[in-house]
Short mmCIF file of N, CA and C in Angstrom, two decimals:
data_model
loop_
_atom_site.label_atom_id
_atom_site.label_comp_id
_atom_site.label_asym_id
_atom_site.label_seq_id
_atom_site.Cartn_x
_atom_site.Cartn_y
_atom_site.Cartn_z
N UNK G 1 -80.17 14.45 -98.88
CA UNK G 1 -79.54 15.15 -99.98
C UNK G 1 -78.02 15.21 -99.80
N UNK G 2 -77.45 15.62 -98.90
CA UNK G 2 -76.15 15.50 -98.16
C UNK G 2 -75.66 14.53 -99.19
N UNK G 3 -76.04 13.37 -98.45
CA UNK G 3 -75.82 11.74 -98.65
C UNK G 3 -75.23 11.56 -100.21
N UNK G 4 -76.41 12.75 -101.41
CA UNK G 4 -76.32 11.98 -102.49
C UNK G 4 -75.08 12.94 -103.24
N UNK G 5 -75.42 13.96 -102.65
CA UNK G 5 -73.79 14.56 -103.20
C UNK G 5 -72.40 14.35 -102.46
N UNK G 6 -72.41 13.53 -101.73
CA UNK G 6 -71.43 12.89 -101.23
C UNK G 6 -71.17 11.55 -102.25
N UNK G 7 -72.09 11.00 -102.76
CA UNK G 7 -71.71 9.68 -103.48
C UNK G 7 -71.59 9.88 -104.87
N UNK G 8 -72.71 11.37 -105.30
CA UNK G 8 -72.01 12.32 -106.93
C UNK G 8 -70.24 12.12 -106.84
N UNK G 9 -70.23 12.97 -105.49
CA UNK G 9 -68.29 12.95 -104.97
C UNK G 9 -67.69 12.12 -105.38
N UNK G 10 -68.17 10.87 -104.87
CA UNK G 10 -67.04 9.77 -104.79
C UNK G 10 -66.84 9.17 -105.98
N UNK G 11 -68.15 9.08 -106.64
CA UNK G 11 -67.88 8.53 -107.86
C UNK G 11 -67.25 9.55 -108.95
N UNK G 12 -67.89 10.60 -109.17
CA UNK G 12 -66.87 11.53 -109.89
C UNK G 12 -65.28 11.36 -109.78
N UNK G 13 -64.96 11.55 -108.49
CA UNK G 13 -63.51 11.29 -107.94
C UNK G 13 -63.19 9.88 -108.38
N UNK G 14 -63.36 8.82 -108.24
CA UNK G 14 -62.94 7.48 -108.94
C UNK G 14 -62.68 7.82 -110.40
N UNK G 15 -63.78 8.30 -111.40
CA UNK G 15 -63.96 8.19 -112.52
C UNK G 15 -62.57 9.19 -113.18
N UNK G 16 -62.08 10.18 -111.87
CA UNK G 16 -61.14 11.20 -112.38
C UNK G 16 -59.93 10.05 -112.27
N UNK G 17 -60.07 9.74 -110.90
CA UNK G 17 -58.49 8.80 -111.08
C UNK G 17 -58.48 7.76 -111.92
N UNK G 18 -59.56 7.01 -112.52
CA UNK G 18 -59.02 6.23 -113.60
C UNK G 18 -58.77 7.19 -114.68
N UNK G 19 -59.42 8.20 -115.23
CA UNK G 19 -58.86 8.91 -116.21
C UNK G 19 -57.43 9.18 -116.18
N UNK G 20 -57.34 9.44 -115.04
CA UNK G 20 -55.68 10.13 -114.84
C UNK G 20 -54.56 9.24 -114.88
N UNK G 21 -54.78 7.87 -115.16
CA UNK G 21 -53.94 6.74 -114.84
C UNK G 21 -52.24 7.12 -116.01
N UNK G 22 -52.75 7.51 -116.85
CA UNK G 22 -52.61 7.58 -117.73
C UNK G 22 -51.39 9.03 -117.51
N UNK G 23 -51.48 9.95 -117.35
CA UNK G 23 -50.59 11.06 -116.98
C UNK G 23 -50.81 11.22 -115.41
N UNK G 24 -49.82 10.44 -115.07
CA UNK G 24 -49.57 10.11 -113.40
C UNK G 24 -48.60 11.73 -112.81
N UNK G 25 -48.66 12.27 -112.52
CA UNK G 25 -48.25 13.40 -112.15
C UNK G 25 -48.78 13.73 -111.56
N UNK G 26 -47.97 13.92 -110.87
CA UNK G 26 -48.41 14.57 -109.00
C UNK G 26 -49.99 13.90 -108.38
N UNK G 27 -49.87 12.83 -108.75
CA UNK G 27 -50.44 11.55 -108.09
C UNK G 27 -51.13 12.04 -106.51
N UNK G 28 -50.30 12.65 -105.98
CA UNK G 28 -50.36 12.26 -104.51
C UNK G 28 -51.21 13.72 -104.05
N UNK G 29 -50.88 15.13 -104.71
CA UNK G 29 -51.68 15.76 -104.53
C UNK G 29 -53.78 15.45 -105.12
N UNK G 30 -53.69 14.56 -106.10
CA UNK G 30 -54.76 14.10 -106.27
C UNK G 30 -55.22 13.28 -105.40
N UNK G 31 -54.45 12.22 -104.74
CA UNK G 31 -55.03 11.11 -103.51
C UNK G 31 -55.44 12.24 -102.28
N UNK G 32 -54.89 13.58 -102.18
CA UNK G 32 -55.15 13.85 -100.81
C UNK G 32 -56.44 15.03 -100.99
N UNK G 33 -56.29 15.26 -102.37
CA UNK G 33 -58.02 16.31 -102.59
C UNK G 33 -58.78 15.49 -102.18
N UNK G 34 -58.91 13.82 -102.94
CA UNK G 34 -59.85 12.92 -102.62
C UNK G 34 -59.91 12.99 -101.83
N UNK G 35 -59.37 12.88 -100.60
CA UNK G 35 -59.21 12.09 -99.27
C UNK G 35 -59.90 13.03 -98.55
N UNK G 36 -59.69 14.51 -98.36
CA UNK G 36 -60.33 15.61 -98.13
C UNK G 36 -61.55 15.36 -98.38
N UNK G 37 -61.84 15.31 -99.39
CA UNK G 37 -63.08 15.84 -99.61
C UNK G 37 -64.09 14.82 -99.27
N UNK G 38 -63.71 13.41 -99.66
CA UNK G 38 -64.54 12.78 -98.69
C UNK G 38 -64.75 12.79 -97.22
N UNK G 39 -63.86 12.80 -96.54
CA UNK G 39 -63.70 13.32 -95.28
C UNK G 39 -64.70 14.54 -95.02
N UNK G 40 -64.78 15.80 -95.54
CA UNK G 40 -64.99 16.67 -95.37
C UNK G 40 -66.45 16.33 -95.85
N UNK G 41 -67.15 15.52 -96.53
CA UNK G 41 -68.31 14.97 -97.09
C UNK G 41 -68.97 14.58 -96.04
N UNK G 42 -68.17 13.54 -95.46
CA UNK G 42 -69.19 12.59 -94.43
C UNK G 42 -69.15 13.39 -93.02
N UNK G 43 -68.22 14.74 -92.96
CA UNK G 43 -68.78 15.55 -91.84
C UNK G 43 -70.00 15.85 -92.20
N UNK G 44 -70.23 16.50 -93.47
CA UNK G 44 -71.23 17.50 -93.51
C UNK G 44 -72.71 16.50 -93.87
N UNK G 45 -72.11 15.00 -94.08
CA UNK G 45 -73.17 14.30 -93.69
C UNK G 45 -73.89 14.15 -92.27
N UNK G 46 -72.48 14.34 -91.49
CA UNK G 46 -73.16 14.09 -90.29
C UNK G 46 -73.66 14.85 -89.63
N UNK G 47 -73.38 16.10 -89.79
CA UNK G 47 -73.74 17.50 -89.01
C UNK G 47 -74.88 17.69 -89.55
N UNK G 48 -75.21 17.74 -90.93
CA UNK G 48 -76.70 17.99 -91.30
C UNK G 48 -77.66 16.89 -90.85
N UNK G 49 -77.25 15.54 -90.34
CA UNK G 49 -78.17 14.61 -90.10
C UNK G 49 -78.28 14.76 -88.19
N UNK G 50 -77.71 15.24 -87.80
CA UNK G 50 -77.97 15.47 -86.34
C UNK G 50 -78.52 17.01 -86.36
N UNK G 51 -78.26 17.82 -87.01
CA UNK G 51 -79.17 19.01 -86.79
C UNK G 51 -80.80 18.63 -87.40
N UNK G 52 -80.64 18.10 -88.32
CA UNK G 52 -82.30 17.37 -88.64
C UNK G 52 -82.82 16.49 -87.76
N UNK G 53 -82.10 15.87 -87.08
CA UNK G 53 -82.96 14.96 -85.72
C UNK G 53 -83.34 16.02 -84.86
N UNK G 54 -82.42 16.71 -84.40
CA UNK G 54 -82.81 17.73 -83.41
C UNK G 54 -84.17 18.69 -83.63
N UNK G 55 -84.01 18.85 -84.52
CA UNK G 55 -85.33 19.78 -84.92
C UNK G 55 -86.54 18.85 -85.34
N UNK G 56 -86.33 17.39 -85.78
CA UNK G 56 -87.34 17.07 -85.65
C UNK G 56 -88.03 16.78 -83.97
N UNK G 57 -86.64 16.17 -83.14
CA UNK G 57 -87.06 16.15 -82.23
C UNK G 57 -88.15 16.85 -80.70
N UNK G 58 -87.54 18.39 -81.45
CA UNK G 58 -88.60 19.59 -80.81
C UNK G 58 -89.76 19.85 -81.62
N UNK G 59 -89.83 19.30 -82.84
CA UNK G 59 -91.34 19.14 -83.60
C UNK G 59 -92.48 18.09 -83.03
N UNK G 60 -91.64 17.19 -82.84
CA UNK G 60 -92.40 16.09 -81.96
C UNK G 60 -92.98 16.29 -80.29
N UNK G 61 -91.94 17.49 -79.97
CA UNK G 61 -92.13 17.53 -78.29
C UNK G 61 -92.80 17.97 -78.37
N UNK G 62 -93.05 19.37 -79.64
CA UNK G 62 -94.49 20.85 -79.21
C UNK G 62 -95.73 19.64 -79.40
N UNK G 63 -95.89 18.34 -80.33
CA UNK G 63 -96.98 17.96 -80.98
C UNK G 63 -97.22 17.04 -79.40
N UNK G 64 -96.30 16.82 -79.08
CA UNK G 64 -96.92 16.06 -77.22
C UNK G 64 -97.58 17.09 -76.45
N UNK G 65 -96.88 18.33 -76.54
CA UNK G 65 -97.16 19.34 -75.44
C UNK G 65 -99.17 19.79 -75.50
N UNK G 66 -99.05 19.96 -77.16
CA UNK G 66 -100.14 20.46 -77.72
C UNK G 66 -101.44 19.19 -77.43
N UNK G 67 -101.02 18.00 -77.60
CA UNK G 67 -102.24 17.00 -77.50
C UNK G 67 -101.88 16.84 -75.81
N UNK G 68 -101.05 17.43 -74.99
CA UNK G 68 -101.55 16.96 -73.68
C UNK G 68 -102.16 18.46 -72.68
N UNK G 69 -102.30 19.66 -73.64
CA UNK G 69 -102.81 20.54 -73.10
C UNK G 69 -104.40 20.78 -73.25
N UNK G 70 -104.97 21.08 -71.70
CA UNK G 70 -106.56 20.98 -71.43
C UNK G 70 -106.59 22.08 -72.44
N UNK G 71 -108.20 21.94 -72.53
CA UNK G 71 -108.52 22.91 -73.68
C UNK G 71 -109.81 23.95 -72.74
N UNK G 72 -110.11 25.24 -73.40
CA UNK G 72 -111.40 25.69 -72.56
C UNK G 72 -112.77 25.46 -72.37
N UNK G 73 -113.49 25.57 -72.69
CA UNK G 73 -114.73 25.43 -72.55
C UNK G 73 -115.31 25.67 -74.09
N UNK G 74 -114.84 26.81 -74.87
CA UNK G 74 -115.12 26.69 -76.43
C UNK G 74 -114.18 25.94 -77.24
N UNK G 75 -113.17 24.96 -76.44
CA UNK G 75 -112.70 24.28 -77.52
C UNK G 75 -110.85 25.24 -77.73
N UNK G 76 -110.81 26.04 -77.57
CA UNK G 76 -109.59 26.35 -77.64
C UNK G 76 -108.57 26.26 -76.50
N UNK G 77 -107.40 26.08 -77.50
CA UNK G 77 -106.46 26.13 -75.99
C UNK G 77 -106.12 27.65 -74.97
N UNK G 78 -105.13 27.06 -73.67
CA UNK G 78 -105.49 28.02 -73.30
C UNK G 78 -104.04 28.96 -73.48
N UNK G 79 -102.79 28.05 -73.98
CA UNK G 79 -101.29 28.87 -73.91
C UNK G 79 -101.29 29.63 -75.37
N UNK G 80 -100.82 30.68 -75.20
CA UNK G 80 -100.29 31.27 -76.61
C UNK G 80 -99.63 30.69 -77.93
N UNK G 81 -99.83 29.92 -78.89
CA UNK G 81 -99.18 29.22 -79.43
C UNK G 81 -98.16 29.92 -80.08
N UNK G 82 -97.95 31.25 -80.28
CA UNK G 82 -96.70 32.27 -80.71
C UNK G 82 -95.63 32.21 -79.63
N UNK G 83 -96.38 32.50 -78.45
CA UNK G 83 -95.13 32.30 -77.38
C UNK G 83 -94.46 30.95 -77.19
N UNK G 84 -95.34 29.55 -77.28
CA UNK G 84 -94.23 28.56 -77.23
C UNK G 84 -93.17 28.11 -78.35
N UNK G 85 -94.01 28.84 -79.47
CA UNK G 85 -92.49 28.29 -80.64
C UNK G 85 -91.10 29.33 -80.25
N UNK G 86 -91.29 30.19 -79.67
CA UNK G 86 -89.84 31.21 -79.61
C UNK G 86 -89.27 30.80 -78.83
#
């Protein structure tokens, strides 16, 4: 999702500077909103895409932990499953 409002961004932003071609004024404060904000886009691309690995990554570890823990004698396990998600 990040991703796609980052490219809403960019293209919006293009579509403004060709509009603007036309009443060129203060040009340069417009090149540097752009510039910002994409910038500031593909952080928040990247920070949301490494906090989503991460958490998938401890989704994946409990699902190892869980298929490599013995079970009892009726079939259930034997660790608290409340205590290992905290």
């Amino acid at each position: 999702i990040p991703g796609t409002v980052l490219y809403c961004f960019i293209g919006a932003s293009a579509g403004s500077l060709i509009d603007s071609e036309d009443g060129a004024t203060n040009s340069t404060v417009k090149y540097v909103g752009i510039g910002v904000g994409i910038v500031l886009g593909l952080l928040a691309v990247f920070v949301m895409s490494h906090q989503a690995k991460k958490e998938f990554n401890k989704i994946v570890a409990l699902q190892e932990q869980e298929t490599q823990r013995p079970e009892d004698d009726d079939g259930s396990s034997t660790a608290d499953p409340i205590e290992e998600t905290v």
